[in-house]
């Protein structure tokens, strides 16, 4: 069922085969007119279970018409090189010299580069076409790069006077990119083609359209509502700004910079949040918070060549602003004891009120009246501060107060969880007991193990907060006796009586989360963690390469060199992909084919089977059966192997690790995920003490049973899915046991050891029966056995909780279980 328009009776056409992502655009051209009509797109989501996996879309059919076909920057660069008779490695001699240039820019500063190029071994043996740093940078400067940096001098007069009675003045430099040019670069990057969306859609779980799904920005309401107000066929580029102040100098000095980043909501949030993808661009080093750098032509739309090589009239509109709470207040021109989004009074933050949202036009009017010498009562009533010309006052179609996004890092991970929940639990349970529980936590690939507990940690990071959240629910279950729950109402009453002391948690901000998610999509796409990661490359490393004097210009030049190398690497990647695609098209071309696709791209159905990838070589080959019994704990290996061989032929004699490639789950991500299952015995430390050794790692895994294919058991946790511990790489206990009733206090599924004839239940199964790794947390009760460690807890404990919070895929499986 593929329909782009409404049905004849006027009802919306829900499309169970349509997805604005994961496909290229296909254009219908009229016979005598080269101008493209409405762009259309289709993909197939062939999920195993229609109830649980399929999504239905209602596309906005009047949006994002294409004007004509154009050329992306890479195509123009390729034509220029061909016209000049240069190969793709120019201005460097060959692939090896390009690799050397890439390494020099990424790894060495200018002084070290000059020293390296003047080494005798470099001059006499490597013999690059550049002999010093100056000639090397001359070649780097001719590489393609993004928009140019612009410097604007800003003079600020203070309120202090000099000896002549004149106000002191300070000259500052404002370094910026043109944001519109940055948007052109992002929306026209061909490497983002498969992750780019040009029009909004509404996603649903059911064909009737009664269960809405909101994930990426294009599935939320803001884009759809703005599209209605713009001319028909318009393409919106929802701008996502992020700003943050960071220290440049370490240990000494007070050098700092205020960085502003830009991305667009057209790019899938999974790609947008990858720092290595460069889907977020630095657009300014600011000495102040002012940002008057948007050009007026953006108000009427700008023709841009998009990643699919078609030209569209794009309207850049500021949609979302990512910043911490103090900076939100600064941008909103309000004091930090007020809400930057609504008009709630300072003494009512903790009350469940539905306050009016701030009005941009009214705020600008009040600020202007205050500036002209009037004293409107609203200035103090709304808690405003005298910022007379905020950067957002002239931005078209922008409501800056709605644009502020939830700050997950400071409000949830640090505020609610670490500063609130952790403190309460440490006081109720006790630091010693909480530490003992973290020390006994079983291992899981990628999960941080707090081997010394958490009470001794002084410097927390957002990563540590999230690692704790993966296990915290099951970790505290049973830690407090049930009779202590009788005092829960009293504790809540005490909380409300003294909630004013929790104002630093910005609990009021949580009341705006639902509105922000409905308007702009899931909050995980707007985390302040990303700008803090980008500070490392765009600020700290750039500053350290400078001579610390007039460092702004040196930082900008260093960034341009980095950008040139990155752009050249992307160009070479595009050339390789383009050549491979051309070869594939030529080999598959059939001149006798008369199949019509009615204007749609032929989109392959993505395989939904789980792929099991084995390592090429066994890390521990030719192990004896006695070794498997002793070091792996597979005590009944031979009987289990005998039963397996009676049913199957043994195709492989090597024992290797397993990597499981899961098909994409649209509830979590548009990308597939790779997971590793490990079964490695303990490695004892060397007698010399120089190598400490490593503990054993026998991962838990979900396995399918009763002949059910693993891919069909992937979406839900039901009776056909069991838990097993990987002992030997193809030898597993059949199960820990079927799920019992969920724990009443936590709702977590309970697992216990499975036995047969009073012995541990083992079986050899085919690797294809493994669905994915899983994580079990022991039922610890009020006291933790001091002999339990992360290495032996699976053997010493008999009852466990299945941890649904270890990752998003497991959580989705647990919420849709039957």
Short mmCIF file of N, CA and C in Angstrom, two decimals, residues 10-92:
data_model
loop_
_atom_site.label_atom_id
_atom_site.label_comp_id
_atom_site.label_asym_id
_atom_site.label_seq_id
_atom_site.Cartn_x
_atom_site.Cartn_y
_atom_site.Cartn_z
N UNK A 10 -11.48 11.78 1.58
CA UNK A 10 -10.86 12.87 2.32
C UNK A 10 -10.10 12.45 3.55
N UNK A 11 -10.09 11.16 3.88
CA UNK A 11 -9.36 10.71 5.07
C UNK A 11 -7.89 10.59 4.75
N UNK A 12 -7.01 10.79 5.75
CA UNK A 12 -5.57 10.71 5.50
C UNK A 12 -5.17 9.32 5.01
N UNK A 13 -4.18 9.30 4.15
CA UNK A 13 -3.68 8.03 3.61
C UNK A 13 -2.50 7.58 4.44
N UNK A 14 -2.69 6.58 5.28
CA UNK A 14 -1.60 6.06 6.09
C UNK A 14 -0.87 4.99 5.29
N UNK A 15 0.42 5.07 5.30
CA UNK A 15 1.25 4.29 4.39
C UNK A 15 2.16 3.38 5.18
N UNK A 16 1.93 2.08 5.14
CA UNK A 16 2.74 1.15 5.92
C UNK A 16 4.02 0.76 5.20
N UNK A 17 4.27 1.33 4.02
CA UNK A 17 5.51 1.05 3.32
C UNK A 17 6.35 2.30 3.11
N UNK A 18 5.95 3.39 3.75
CA UNK A 18 6.61 4.67 3.52
C UNK A 18 7.47 5.03 4.72
N UNK A 19 8.67 5.49 4.46
CA UNK A 19 9.51 6.04 5.52
C UNK A 19 10.34 7.15 4.93
N UNK A 20 10.26 8.37 5.48
CA UNK A 20 11.03 9.47 4.92
C UNK A 20 12.52 9.28 5.06
N UNK A 21 12.96 8.31 5.83
CA UNK A 21 14.38 8.08 6.03
C UNK A 21 14.77 6.77 5.36
N UNK A 22 16.05 6.56 5.22
CA UNK A 22 16.60 5.30 4.69
C UNK A 22 16.28 5.09 3.23
N UNK A 23 16.06 6.14 2.46
CA UNK A 23 15.84 5.95 1.04
C UNK A 23 16.19 7.23 0.30
N UNK A 24 16.47 7.08 -0.96
CA UNK A 24 16.75 8.25 -1.78
C UNK A 24 15.47 8.75 -2.41
N UNK A 25 15.49 10.01 -2.82
CA UNK A 25 14.29 10.57 -3.40
C UNK A 25 14.17 10.15 -4.86
N UNK A 26 12.93 10.02 -5.31
CA UNK A 26 12.64 9.69 -6.69
C UNK A 26 11.71 10.76 -7.24
N UNK A 27 12.02 11.28 -8.41
CA UNK A 27 11.31 12.44 -8.92
C UNK A 27 10.52 12.07 -10.16
N UNK A 28 9.29 12.55 -10.24
CA UNK A 28 8.49 12.43 -11.44
C UNK A 28 8.74 13.64 -12.33
N UNK A 29 9.22 13.46 -13.55
CA UNK A 29 9.43 14.55 -14.48
C UNK A 29 8.33 14.53 -15.53
N UNK A 30 7.82 15.71 -15.83
CA UNK A 30 6.86 15.79 -16.92
C UNK A 30 7.59 15.63 -18.24
N UNK A 31 6.86 15.18 -19.24
CA UNK A 31 7.50 14.80 -20.49
C UNK A 31 8.28 15.93 -21.14
N UNK A 32 7.69 17.13 -21.19
CA UNK A 32 8.33 18.24 -21.89
C UNK A 32 8.86 19.30 -20.93
N UNK A 33 8.89 19.02 -19.68
CA UNK A 33 9.28 20.03 -18.70
C UNK A 33 10.37 19.45 -17.80
N UNK A 34 11.56 20.03 -17.82
CA UNK A 34 12.63 19.49 -16.98
C UNK A 34 12.46 19.80 -15.51
N UNK A 35 11.51 20.71 -15.17
CA UNK A 35 11.31 21.04 -13.77
C UNK A 35 10.61 19.88 -13.07
N UNK A 36 11.12 19.49 -11.94
CA UNK A 36 10.57 18.34 -11.22
C UNK A 36 9.29 18.72 -10.52
N UNK A 37 8.35 17.77 -10.47
CA UNK A 37 7.14 17.97 -9.68
C UNK A 37 7.42 17.53 -8.26
N UNK A 38 6.37 17.22 -7.51
CA UNK A 38 6.55 16.82 -6.11
C UNK A 38 7.50 15.64 -6.02
N UNK A 39 8.41 15.71 -5.06
CA UNK A 39 9.32 14.59 -4.84
C UNK A 39 8.61 13.53 -4.03
N UNK A 40 8.84 12.27 -4.36
CA UNK A 40 8.17 11.18 -3.68
C UNK A 40 9.22 10.17 -3.26
N UNK A 41 8.92 9.40 -2.25
CA UNK A 41 9.90 8.44 -1.75
C UNK A 41 9.17 7.27 -1.12
N UNK A 42 9.83 6.13 -1.13
CA UNK A 42 9.21 4.94 -0.56
C UNK A 42 10.30 4.00 -0.09
N UNK A 43 10.03 3.32 0.98
CA UNK A 43 10.90 2.24 1.43
C UNK A 43 10.02 1.16 2.01
N UNK A 44 10.60 0.04 2.31
CA UNK A 44 9.83 -1.08 2.83
C UNK A 44 10.37 -1.46 4.19
N UNK A 45 9.51 -1.50 5.17
CA UNK A 45 9.90 -1.98 6.49
C UNK A 45 9.22 -3.33 6.69
N UNK A 46 9.93 -4.40 6.35
CA UNK A 46 9.36 -5.74 6.37
C UNK A 46 9.64 -6.37 7.72
N UNK A 47 8.85 -6.02 8.72
CA UNK A 47 9.08 -6.52 10.06
C UNK A 47 8.43 -7.88 10.22
N UNK A 48 8.97 -8.65 11.18
CA UNK A 48 8.49 -10.01 11.39
C UNK A 48 7.09 -10.01 12.00
N UNK A 49 6.85 -9.09 12.88
CA UNK A 49 5.61 -9.08 13.63
C UNK A 49 4.88 -7.78 13.34
N UNK A 50 3.77 -7.83 12.65
CA UNK A 50 3.07 -6.63 12.25
C UNK A 50 2.61 -5.81 13.44
N UNK A 51 2.20 -6.46 14.50
CA UNK A 51 1.71 -5.74 15.67
C UNK A 51 2.82 -4.94 16.35
N UNK A 52 4.02 -5.50 16.39
CA UNK A 52 5.06 -4.90 17.21
C UNK A 52 6.07 -4.07 16.42
N UNK A 53 6.29 -4.37 15.17
CA UNK A 53 7.40 -3.75 14.48
C UNK A 53 7.04 -2.72 13.43
N UNK A 54 5.88 -2.82 12.80
CA UNK A 54 5.58 -1.99 11.65
C UNK A 54 5.16 -0.59 12.07
N UNK A 55 5.57 0.40 11.24
CA UNK A 55 5.15 1.77 11.47
C UNK A 55 4.37 2.28 10.27
N UNK A 56 3.43 3.16 10.52
CA UNK A 56 2.60 3.74 9.47
C UNK A 56 2.84 5.24 9.43
N UNK A 57 2.91 5.80 8.21
CA UNK A 57 3.27 7.19 8.07
C UNK A 57 2.20 7.97 7.31
N UNK A 58 1.97 9.18 7.76
CA UNK A 58 1.12 10.12 7.06
C UNK A 58 2.01 11.26 6.57
N UNK A 59 2.45 11.23 5.31
CA UNK A 59 3.39 12.26 4.83
C UNK A 59 2.68 13.58 4.55
N UNK A 60 3.43 14.66 4.69
CA UNK A 60 2.95 15.99 4.30
C UNK A 60 3.26 16.15 2.82
N UNK A 61 2.28 15.89 1.97
CA UNK A 61 2.53 15.72 0.54
C UNK A 61 2.81 17.03 -0.17
N UNK A 62 2.44 18.18 0.41
CA UNK A 62 2.63 19.46 -0.28
C UNK A 62 3.96 20.12 0.06
N UNK A 63 4.86 19.41 0.70
CA UNK A 63 6.13 20.01 1.13
C UNK A 63 7.29 19.51 0.28
N UNK A 64 8.33 20.32 0.22
CA UNK A 64 9.63 19.94 -0.33
C UNK A 64 9.55 19.51 -1.79
N UNK A 65 8.95 20.38 -2.64
CA UNK A 65 9.02 20.12 -4.07
C UNK A 65 10.42 20.49 -4.56
N UNK A 66 10.87 19.79 -5.57
CA UNK A 66 12.18 20.10 -6.14
C UNK A 66 12.01 21.06 -7.31
N UNK A 67 12.96 21.97 -7.49
CA UNK A 67 12.90 22.95 -8.56
C UNK A 67 13.53 22.42 -9.83
N UNK A 68 14.71 21.86 -9.69
CA UNK A 68 15.42 21.29 -10.83
C UNK A 68 16.59 20.48 -10.29
N UNK A 69 17.24 19.76 -11.18
CA UNK A 69 18.41 18.99 -10.76
C UNK A 69 19.63 19.90 -10.76
N UNK A 70 20.50 19.72 -9.76
CA UNK A 70 21.69 20.54 -9.63
C UNK A 70 22.92 19.68 -9.45
N UNK A 71 23.99 20.33 -9.06
CA UNK A 71 25.26 19.64 -8.83
C UNK A 71 25.70 19.89 -7.39
N UNK A 72 26.02 18.82 -6.70
CA UNK A 72 26.57 18.98 -5.36
C UNK A 72 28.03 19.44 -5.48
N UNK A 73 28.58 19.91 -4.37
CA UNK A 73 29.93 20.47 -4.40
C UNK A 73 30.97 19.45 -4.83
N UNK A 74 30.79 18.19 -4.45
CA UNK A 74 31.74 17.16 -4.83
C UNK A 74 31.75 16.94 -6.34
N UNK A 75 30.58 16.99 -6.96
CA UNK A 75 30.51 16.82 -8.42
C UNK A 75 31.22 17.98 -9.13
N UNK A 76 31.02 19.20 -8.64
CA UNK A 76 31.70 20.35 -9.25
C UNK A 76 33.21 20.26 -9.05
N UNK A 77 33.64 19.80 -7.86
CA UNK A 77 35.07 19.65 -7.60
C UNK A 77 35.68 18.58 -8.50
N UNK A 78 34.94 17.51 -8.72
CA UNK A 78 35.43 16.44 -9.59
C UNK A 78 35.57 16.94 -11.03
N UNK A 79 34.60 17.71 -11.50
CA UNK A 79 34.68 18.25 -12.86
C UNK A 79 35.87 19.20 -13.00
N UNK A 80 36.11 20.01 -11.97
CA UNK A 80 37.25 20.93 -12.00
C UNK A 80 38.56 20.16 -12.11
N UNK A 81 38.71 19.11 -11.32
CA UNK A 81 39.94 18.32 -11.36
C UNK A 81 40.13 17.68 -12.72
N UNK A 82 39.06 17.15 -13.29
CA UNK A 82 39.16 16.52 -14.60
C UNK A 82 39.53 17.55 -15.67
N UNK A 83 38.97 18.78 -15.53
CA UNK A 83 39.30 19.83 -16.49
C UNK A 83 40.74 20.28 -16.39
N UNK A 84 41.31 20.23 -15.19
CA UNK A 84 42.70 20.61 -14.98
C UNK A 84 43.66 19.45 -15.22
N UNK A 85 43.12 18.28 -15.53
CA UNK A 85 43.97 17.12 -15.76
C UNK A 85 44.58 16.56 -14.49
N UNK A 86 43.95 16.77 -13.35
CA UNK A 86 44.49 16.29 -12.08
C UNK A 86 43.77 15.01 -11.67
N UNK A 87 44.49 14.16 -10.93
CA UNK A 87 43.83 12.98 -10.39
C UNK A 87 43.21 13.32 -9.05
N UNK A 88 42.55 12.34 -8.44
CA UNK A 88 41.80 12.63 -7.22
C UNK A 88 42.68 12.93 -6.02
N UNK A 89 44.00 12.57 -6.10
CA UNK A 89 44.89 12.80 -4.95
C UNK A 89 45.49 14.19 -4.95
N UNK A 90 45.37 14.91 -6.05
CA UNK A 90 45.95 16.25 -6.15
C UNK A 90 45.36 17.15 -5.05
N UNK A 91 46.17 18.05 -4.50
CA UNK A 91 47.50 18.51 -4.90
C UNK A 91 48.65 17.64 -4.37
N UNK A 92 48.34 16.45 -3.87
CA UNK A 92 49.38 15.56 -3.39
C UNK A 92 49.70 14.53 -4.48
#
